[in-house]
N, CA and C atoms as an extended XYZ file, in Angstrom:
366
Properties=species:S:1:pos:R:3:atomname:S:1:resname:S:1:resid:I:1 pbc="F F F"
N        -3.693       19.091       -8.057 N   GLN     1
C        -2.520       18.453       -7.499 CA  GLN     1
C        -2.934       17.133       -6.848 C   GLN     1
N        -2.164       16.096       -7.124 N   VAL     2
C        -2.471       14.786       -6.576 CA  VAL     2
C        -2.023       14.723       -5.122 C   VAL     2
N        -2.900       14.235       -4.277 N   GLN     3
C        -2.569       14.027       -2.868 CA  GLN     3
C        -2.980       12.632       -2.449 C   GLN     3
N        -2.103       11.988       -1.700 N   LEU     4
C        -2.365       10.673       -1.142 CA  LEU     4
C        -2.120       10.757        0.361 C   LEU     4
N        -3.097       10.326        1.149 N   VAL     5
C        -2.979       10.420        2.598 CA  VAL     5
C        -3.258        9.055        3.208 C   VAL     5
N        -2.228        8.477        3.833 N   GLU     6
C        -2.366        7.176        4.476 CA  GLU     6
C        -2.834        7.333        5.926 C   GLU     6
N        -3.503        6.310        6.401 N   SER     7
C        -3.912        6.252        7.798 CA  SER     7
C        -4.051        4.791        8.200 C   SER     7
N        -4.149        4.568        9.509 N   GLY     8
C        -4.410        3.227       10.006 CA  GLY     8
C        -3.221        2.501       10.601 C   GLY     8
N        -2.061        3.105       10.531 N   GLY     9
C        -0.895        2.470       11.125 CA  GLY     9
C        -0.965        2.477       12.641 C   GLY     9
N        -0.038        1.760       13.262 N   GLY    10
C        -0.001        1.724       14.717 CA  GLY    10
C         0.868        0.601       15.223 C   GLY    10
N         0.717        0.328       16.513 N   LEU    11
C         1.469       -0.728       17.187 CA  LEU    11
C         0.554       -1.928       17.413 C   LEU    11
N         1.026       -3.101       17.019 N   VAL    12
C         0.221       -4.306       17.171 CA  VAL    12
C         1.135       -5.464       17.547 C   VAL    12
N         0.603       -6.425       18.263 N   GLN    13
C         1.389       -7.605       18.613 CA  GLN    13
C         1.465       -8.569       17.438 C   GLN    13
N         2.498       -9.369       17.435 N   ALA    14
C         2.643      -10.385       16.398 CA  ALA    14
C         1.395      -11.266       16.363 C   ALA    14
N         0.945      -11.557       15.149 N   GLY    15
C        -0.269      -12.330       14.972 CA  GLY    15
C        -1.519      -11.483       14.832 C   GLY    15
N        -1.396      -10.197       15.111 N   GLY    16
C        -2.531       -9.300       15.037 CA  GLY    16
C        -2.785       -8.781       13.633 C   GLY    16
N        -3.732       -7.845       13.545 N   SER    17
C        -4.159       -7.316       12.250 CA  SER    17
C        -4.235       -5.793       12.296 C   SER    17
N        -4.063       -5.205       11.141 N   LEU    18
C        -4.279       -3.775       10.933 CA  LEU    18
C        -4.839       -3.574        9.539 C   LEU    18
N        -5.599       -2.500        9.358 N   ARG    19
C        -6.044       -2.130        8.027 CA  ARG    19
C        -5.585       -0.709        7.730 C   ARG    19
N        -4.804       -0.586        6.699 N   LEU    20
C        -4.347        0.722        6.250 CA  LEU    20
C        -5.295        1.265        5.192 C   LEU    20
N        -5.438        2.575        5.189 N   SER    21
C        -6.240        3.251        4.171 CA  SER    21
C        -5.394        4.325        3.501 C   SER    21
N        -5.715        4.599        2.257 N   CYS    22
C        -5.044        5.666        1.523 CA  CYS    22
C        -6.108        6.418        0.735 C   CYS    22
N        -6.333        7.656        1.107 N   ALA    23
C        -7.318        8.490        0.428 CA  ALA    23
C        -6.623        9.329       -0.637 C   ALA    23
N        -7.169        9.293       -1.844 N   ALA    24
C        -6.550        9.979       -2.973 CA  ALA    24
C        -7.419       11.123       -3.465 C   ALA    24
N        -6.766       12.144       -3.975 N   SER    25
C        -7.470       13.261       -4.586 CA  SER    25
C        -6.590       13.860       -5.670 C   SER    25
N        -7.218       14.579       -6.583 N   GLY    26
C        -6.459       15.300       -7.585 CA  GLY    26
C        -6.349       14.658       -8.942 C   GLY    26
N        -6.843       13.408       -9.080 N   ARG    27
C        -6.892       12.794      -10.407 CA  ARG    27
C        -8.041       11.800      -10.401 C   ARG    27
N        -8.418       11.347      -11.594 N   THR    28
C        -9.522       10.388      -11.702 CA  THR    28
C        -9.039        9.045      -11.181 C   THR    28
N        -9.423        8.742       -9.973 N   PHE    29
C        -8.869        7.632       -9.205 CA  PHE    29
C        -8.964        6.317       -9.954 C   PHE    29
N       -10.100        6.039      -10.556 N   ARG    30
C       -10.317        4.719      -11.166 CA  ARG    30
C        -9.429        4.476      -12.378 C   ARG    30
N        -8.821        5.523      -12.906 N   ASN    31
C        -7.975        5.382      -14.093 CA  ASN    31
C        -6.544        4.951      -13.764 C   ASN    31
N        -6.232        4.819      -12.484 N   TYR    32
C        -4.852        4.573      -12.097 CA  TYR    32
C        -4.741        3.370      -11.172 C   TYR    32
N        -3.678        2.622      -11.372 N   ALA    33
C        -3.333        1.564      -10.438 CA  ALA    33
C        -2.815        2.179       -9.141 C   ALA    33
N        -2.931        1.423       -8.081 N   MET    34
C        -2.437        1.857       -6.775 CA  MET    34
C        -1.536        0.782       -6.201 C   MET    34
N        -0.556        1.226       -5.462 N   GLY    35
C         0.360        0.276       -4.841 CA  GLY    35
C         0.654        0.647       -3.400 C   GLY    35
N         1.019       -0.362       -2.638 N   TRP    36
C         1.532       -0.175       -1.283 CA  TRP    36
C         2.993       -0.635       -1.269 C   TRP    36
N         3.822        0.202       -0.690 N   PHE    37
C         5.230       -0.111       -0.498 CA  PHE    37
C         5.540        0.043        0.980 C   PHE    37
N         6.686       -0.459        1.402 N   ARG    38
C         7.114       -0.269        2.787 CA  ARG    38
C         8.617       -0.096        2.842 C   ARG    38
N         9.037        0.592        3.889 N   GLN    39
C        10.464        0.820        4.086 CA  GLN    39
C        10.805        0.669        5.560 C   GLN    39
N        11.629       -0.317        5.835 N   ALA    40
C        12.116       -0.551        7.194 CA  ALA    40
C        13.426        0.220        7.387 C   ALA    40
N        13.778        0.520        8.638 N   PRO    41
C        15.018        1.266        8.887 CA  PRO    41
C        16.231        0.584        8.270 C   PRO    41
N        17.005        1.350        7.522 N   GLY    42
C        18.213        0.817        6.919 CA  GLY    42
C        18.001       -0.018        5.676 C   GLY    42
N        16.763       -0.111        5.227 N   LYS    43
C        16.467       -0.936        4.047 CA  LYS    43
C        15.847       -0.082        2.953 C   LYS    43
N        15.877       -0.619        1.737 N   GLU    44
C        15.251        0.070        0.621 CA  GLU    44
C        13.738       -0.081        0.680 C   GLU    44
N        13.065        0.869        0.053 N   ARG    45
C        11.615        0.783       -0.046 CA  ARG    45
C        11.258       -0.375       -0.975 C   ARG    45
N        10.332       -1.227       -0.532 N   GLU    46
C         9.994       -2.419       -1.302 CA  GLU    46
C         8.496       -2.494       -1.567 C   GLU    46
N         8.198       -3.138       -2.690 N   PHE    47
C         6.811       -3.352       -3.091 CA  PHE    47
C         6.141       -4.339       -2.153 C   PHE    47
N         4.888       -4.037       -1.790 N   VAL    48
C         4.096       -4.929       -0.951 CA  VAL    48
C         2.914       -5.508       -1.737 C   VAL    48
N         2.124       -4.615       -2.334 N   ALA    49
C         0.928       -5.067       -3.048 CA  ALA    49
C         0.494       -3.980       -4.030 C   ALA    49
N        -0.192       -4.397       -5.082 N   GLY    50
C        -0.695       -3.445       -6.060 CA  GLY    50
C        -2.048       -3.895       -6.581 C   GLY    50
N        -2.815       -2.942       -7.102 N   ILE    51
C        -4.154       -3.242       -7.609 CA  ILE    51
C        -4.425       -2.383       -8.839 C   ILE    51
N        -5.061       -2.972       -9.818 N   SER    52
C        -5.369       -2.252      -11.045 CA  SER    52
C        -6.460       -1.210      -10.798 C   SER    52
N        -6.653       -0.341      -11.765 N   GLY    53
C        -7.624        0.736      -11.626 CA  GLY    53
C        -9.044        0.257      -11.395 C   GLY    53
N        -9.406       -0.844      -12.051 N   ASN    54
C       -10.759       -1.363      -11.885 CA  ASN    54
C       -10.866       -2.358      -10.732 C   ASN    54
N        -9.762       -2.611      -10.076 N   GLY    55
C        -9.768       -3.493       -8.913 CA  GLY    55
C        -9.779       -4.976       -9.222 C   GLY    55
N        -9.706       -5.343      -10.486 N   LEU    56
C        -9.857       -6.752      -10.849 CA  LEU    56
C        -8.547       -7.529      -10.798 C   LEU    56
N        -7.445       -6.828      -10.839 N   VAL    57
C        -6.140       -7.496      -10.852 CA  VAL    57
C        -5.323       -7.010       -9.650 C   VAL    57
N        -4.763       -7.954       -8.938 N   THR    58
C        -3.915       -7.627       -7.803 CA  THR    58
C        -2.589       -8.370       -7.920 C   THR    58
N        -1.624       -7.856       -7.188 N   ARG    59
C        -0.286       -8.442       -7.208 CA  ARG    59
C         0.319       -8.252       -5.820 C   ARG    59
N         1.051       -9.275       -5.357 N   TYR    60
C         1.611       -9.240       -4.014 CA  TYR    60
C         3.082       -9.659       -4.014 C   TYR    60
N         3.801       -9.104       -3.070 N   ALA    61
C         5.139       -9.615       -2.806 CA  ALA    61
C         5.012      -10.990       -2.166 C   ALA    61
N         5.962      -11.855       -2.429 N   ASP    62
C         5.905      -13.210       -1.878 CA  ASP    62
C         5.844      -13.188       -0.351 C   ASP    62
N         6.469      -12.205        0.260 N   SER    63
C         6.553      -12.159        1.718 CA  SER    63
C         5.219      -11.889        2.389 C   SER    63
N         4.234      -11.398        1.637 N   VAL    64
C         2.939      -11.066        2.252 CA  VAL    64
C         1.785      -11.870        1.663 C   VAL    64
N         2.045      -12.686        0.672 N   LYS    65
C         0.967      -13.472        0.057 CA  LYS    65
C         0.282      -14.336        1.095 C   LYS    65
N        -1.048      -14.328        1.057 N   GLY    66
C        -1.832      -15.121        1.985 CA  GLY    66
C        -2.086      -14.432        3.312 C   GLY    66
N        -1.394      -13.313        3.557 N   ARG    67
C        -1.585      -12.580        4.815 CA  ARG    67
C        -2.171      -11.185        4.589 C   ARG    67
N        -1.783      -10.550        3.498 N   PHE    68
C        -2.238       -9.187        3.202 CA  PHE    68
C        -3.216       -9.226        2.028 C   PHE    68
N        -4.174       -8.300        2.057 N   THR    69
C        -5.129       -8.162        0.958 CA  THR    69
C        -5.280       -6.692        0.589 C   THR    69
N        -5.075       -6.396       -0.681 N   ILE    70
C        -5.276       -5.027       -1.157 CA  ILE    70
C        -6.647       -4.941       -1.820 C   ILE    70
N        -7.313       -3.824       -1.618 N   SER    71
C        -8.614       -3.591       -2.239 CA  SER    71
C        -8.781       -2.095       -2.457 C   SER    71
N        -9.810       -1.741       -3.206 N   ARG    72
C       -10.053       -0.317       -3.449 CA  ARG    72
C       -11.537       -0.064       -3.569 C   ARG    72
N       -11.924        1.146       -3.227 N   ASP    73
C       -13.299        1.600       -3.385 CA  ASP    73
C       -13.229        2.855       -4.246 C   ASP    73
N       -13.520        2.707       -5.515 N   ASN    74
C       -13.383        3.844       -6.428 CA  ASN    74
C       -14.420        4.928       -6.168 C   ASN    74
N       -15.513        4.585       -5.536 N   ALA    75
C       -16.506        5.594       -5.183 CA  ALA    75
C       -15.995        6.501       -4.065 C   ALA    75
N       -15.082        5.966       -3.252 N   LYS    76
C       -14.529        6.732       -2.134 CA  LYS    76
C       -13.103        7.190       -2.394 C   LYS    76
N       -12.593        6.888       -3.586 N   ASN    77
C       -11.203        7.261       -3.918 CA  ASN    77
C       -10.217        6.772       -2.858 C   ASN    77
N       -10.405        5.549       -2.426 N   THR    78
C        -9.607        5.007       -1.334 CA  THR    78
C        -9.126        3.601       -1.665 C   THR    78
N        -7.879        3.340       -1.299 N   VAL    79
C        -7.321        1.997       -1.409 CA  VAL    79
C        -6.978        1.519       -0.001 C   VAL    79
N        -7.115        0.222        0.201 N   TYR    80
C        -6.922       -0.368        1.529 CA  TYR    80
C        -5.863       -1.465        1.471 C   TYR    80
N        -5.263       -1.692        2.611 N   LEU    81
C        -4.376       -2.838        2.774 CA  LEU    81
C        -4.741       -3.517        4.089 C   LEU    81
N        -5.394       -4.660        3.987 N   GLN    82
C        -5.719       -5.456        5.164 CA  GLN    82
C        -4.532       -6.355        5.466 C   GLN    82
N        -3.996       -6.218        6.651 N   MET    83
C        -2.804       -6.971        7.045 CA  MET    83
C        -3.153       -7.893        8.214 C   MET    83
N        -3.066       -9.182        7.985 N   ASN    84
C        -3.353      -10.182        9.009 CA  ASN    84
C        -2.091      -10.971        9.327 C   ASN    84
N        -2.133      -11.673       10.443 N   SER    85
C        -1.000      -12.512       10.863 CA  SER    85
C         0.313      -11.733       10.785 C   SER    85
N         0.297      -10.559       11.349 N   LEU    86
C         1.468       -9.686       11.258 CA  LEU    86
C         2.662      -10.267       11.993 C   LEU    86
N         3.827       -9.999       11.443 N   LYS    87
C         5.084      -10.487       11.999 CA  LYS    87
C         5.983       -9.292       12.337 C   LYS    87
N         6.920       -9.454       13.248 N   PRO    88
C         7.841       -8.343       13.554 CA  PRO    88
C         8.565       -7.818       12.308 C   PRO    88
N         8.829       -8.684       11.356 N   GLU    89
C         9.524       -8.248       10.140 CA  GLU    89
C         8.635       -7.418        9.212 C   GLU    89
N         7.359       -7.287        9.544 N   ASP    90
C         6.481       -6.385        8.783 CA  ASP    90
C         6.611       -4.937        9.269 C   ASP    90
N         7.352       -4.726       10.344 N   THR    91
C         7.540       -3.378       10.868 CA  THR    91
C         8.219       -2.486        9.839 C   THR    91
N         7.578       -1.358        9.530 N   ALA    92
C         8.090       -0.449        8.503 CA  ALA    92
C         7.158        0.752        8.413 C   ALA    92
N         7.604        1.739        7.656 N   VAL    93
C         6.707        2.806        7.232 CA  VAL    93
C         6.064        2.355        5.927 C   VAL    93
N         4.754        2.407        5.875 N   TYR    94
C         4.005        1.958        4.711 CA  TYR    94
C         3.532        3.170        3.905 C   TYR    94
N         3.774        3.099        2.594 N   TYR    95
C         3.430        4.189        1.685 CA  TYR    95
C         2.462        3.697        0.620 C   TYR    95
N         1.507        4.529        0.253 N   CYS    96
C         0.722        4.231       -0.938 CA  CYS    96
C         1.222        5.121       -2.076 C   CYS    96
N         0.992        4.670       -3.288 N   ALA    97
C         1.470        5.380       -4.464 CA  ALA    97
C         0.566        5.061       -5.638 C   ALA    97
N         0.621        5.899       -6.646 N   THR    98
C        -0.235        5.741       -7.812 CA  THR    98
C         0.606        5.603       -9.075 C   THR    98
N         0.099        4.822      -10.018 N   SER    99
C         0.837        4.522      -11.227 CA  SER    99
C        -0.118        4.434      -12.410 C   SER    99
N         0.441        4.605      -13.617 N   GLN   100
C        -0.366        4.483      -14.833 CA  GLN   100
C        -0.881        3.062      -15.023 C   GLN   100
N        -0.099        2.082      -14.557 N   SER   101
C        -0.521        0.689      -14.695 CA  SER   101
C         0.050       -0.107      -13.535 C   SER   101
N        -0.531       -1.257      -13.283 N   LEU   102
C        -0.124       -2.097      -12.162 CA  LEU   102
C         1.321       -2.549      -12.344 C   LEU   102
N         2.114       -2.325      -11.340 N   SER   103
C         3.527       -2.646      -11.420 CA  SER   103
C         4.084       -2.870      -10.024 C   SER   103
N         5.131       -3.672       -9.959 N   ALA   104
C         5.845       -3.865       -8.699 CA  ALA   104
C         7.107       -3.006       -8.641 C   ALA   104
N         7.329       -2.220       -9.690 N   SER   105
C         8.548       -1.426       -9.792 CA  SER   105
C         8.329       -0.008       -9.274 C   SER   105
N         9.127        0.366       -8.295 N   ARG   106
C         8.962        1.670       -7.669 CA  ARG   106
C         9.043        2.842       -8.651 C   ARG   106
N         9.952        2.861       -9.618 N   PRO   107
C        10.029        4.009      -10.544 CA  PRO   107
C         8.761        4.232      -11.373 C   PRO   107
N         7.906        3.231      -11.473 N   ASN   108
C         6.675        3.387      -12.253 CA  ASN   108
C         5.606        4.179      -11.507 C   ASN   108
N         5.831        4.445      -10.241 N   TYR   109
C         4.855        5.164       -9.425 CA  TYR   109
C         5.256        6.629       -9.346 C   TYR   109
N         4.291        7.520       -9.629 N   ASP   110
C         4.646        8.925       -9.763 CA  ASP   110
C         4.252        9.793       -8.580 C   ASP   110
N         3.255        9.408       -7.837 N   TYR   111
C         2.870       10.179       -6.660 CA  TYR   111
C         2.840        9.262       -5.438 C   TYR   111
N         3.287        9.824       -4.308 N   TRP   112
C         3.435        9.057       -3.078 CA  TRP   112
C         2.803        9.784       -1.906 C   TRP   112
N         2.298        9.007       -0.952 N   GLY   113
C         1.857        9.581        0.291 CA  GLY   113
C         3.021        9.797        1.237 C   GLY   113
N         2.704       10.312        2.414 N   GLN   114
C         3.733       10.612        3.424 CA  GLN   114
C         4.125        9.377        4.234 C   GLN   114
N         3.295        8.369        4.215 N   GLY   115
C         3.611        7.139        4.933 CA  GLY   115
C         2.934        7.053        6.286 C   GLY   115
N         2.743        5.830        6.742 N   THR   116
C         2.185        5.570        8.067 CA  THR   116
C         3.002        4.444        8.706 C   THR   116
N         3.329        4.623        9.970 N   GLN   117
C         4.201        3.674       10.656 CA  GLN   117
C         3.411        2.461       11.139 C   GLN   117
N         3.934        1.288       10.849 N   VAL   118
C         3.395        0.036       11.382 CA  VAL   118
C         4.502       -0.620       12.194 C   VAL   118
N         4.201       -0.913       13.447 N   THR   119
C         5.166       -1.558       14.330 CA  THR   119
C         4.536       -2.827       14.883 C   THR   119
N         5.218       -3.950       14.687 N   VAL   120
C         4.730       -5.234       15.157 CA  VAL   120
C         5.678       -5.729       16.244 C   VAL   120
N         5.162       -5.891       17.433 N   SER   121
C         5.988       -6.338       18.552 CA  SER   121
C         5.926       -7.854       18.679 C   SER   121
N         7.024       -8.423       19.145 N   SER   122
C         7.094       -9.891       19.278 CA  SER   122
C         6.630      -10.349       20.641 C   SER   122
């Protein structure tokens, strides 16, 4: 059974940084793309960043380009999201998910973690 467990969320002031982690188990990690999504209260879940199975290709939402960096360590079955220059509008529950191929489309992701809360104060 595939399991994804996020960690690293918390409360941070605007301009600060956080690094999220997502530990995966239950499938051959390197064979699958990974994505980070977020959902703010009252809003739909949106794509944040994605990375191919081999880590060579990444994709970002325009709202986080230049501030967030996605990476993965296939030896540790873990994907990361480094978030810098955080803004209050980045406040959301952040989810990691796995997909057959790199995509920004939520329906393409088949397994999801439980999410981790990120709160950015102004």
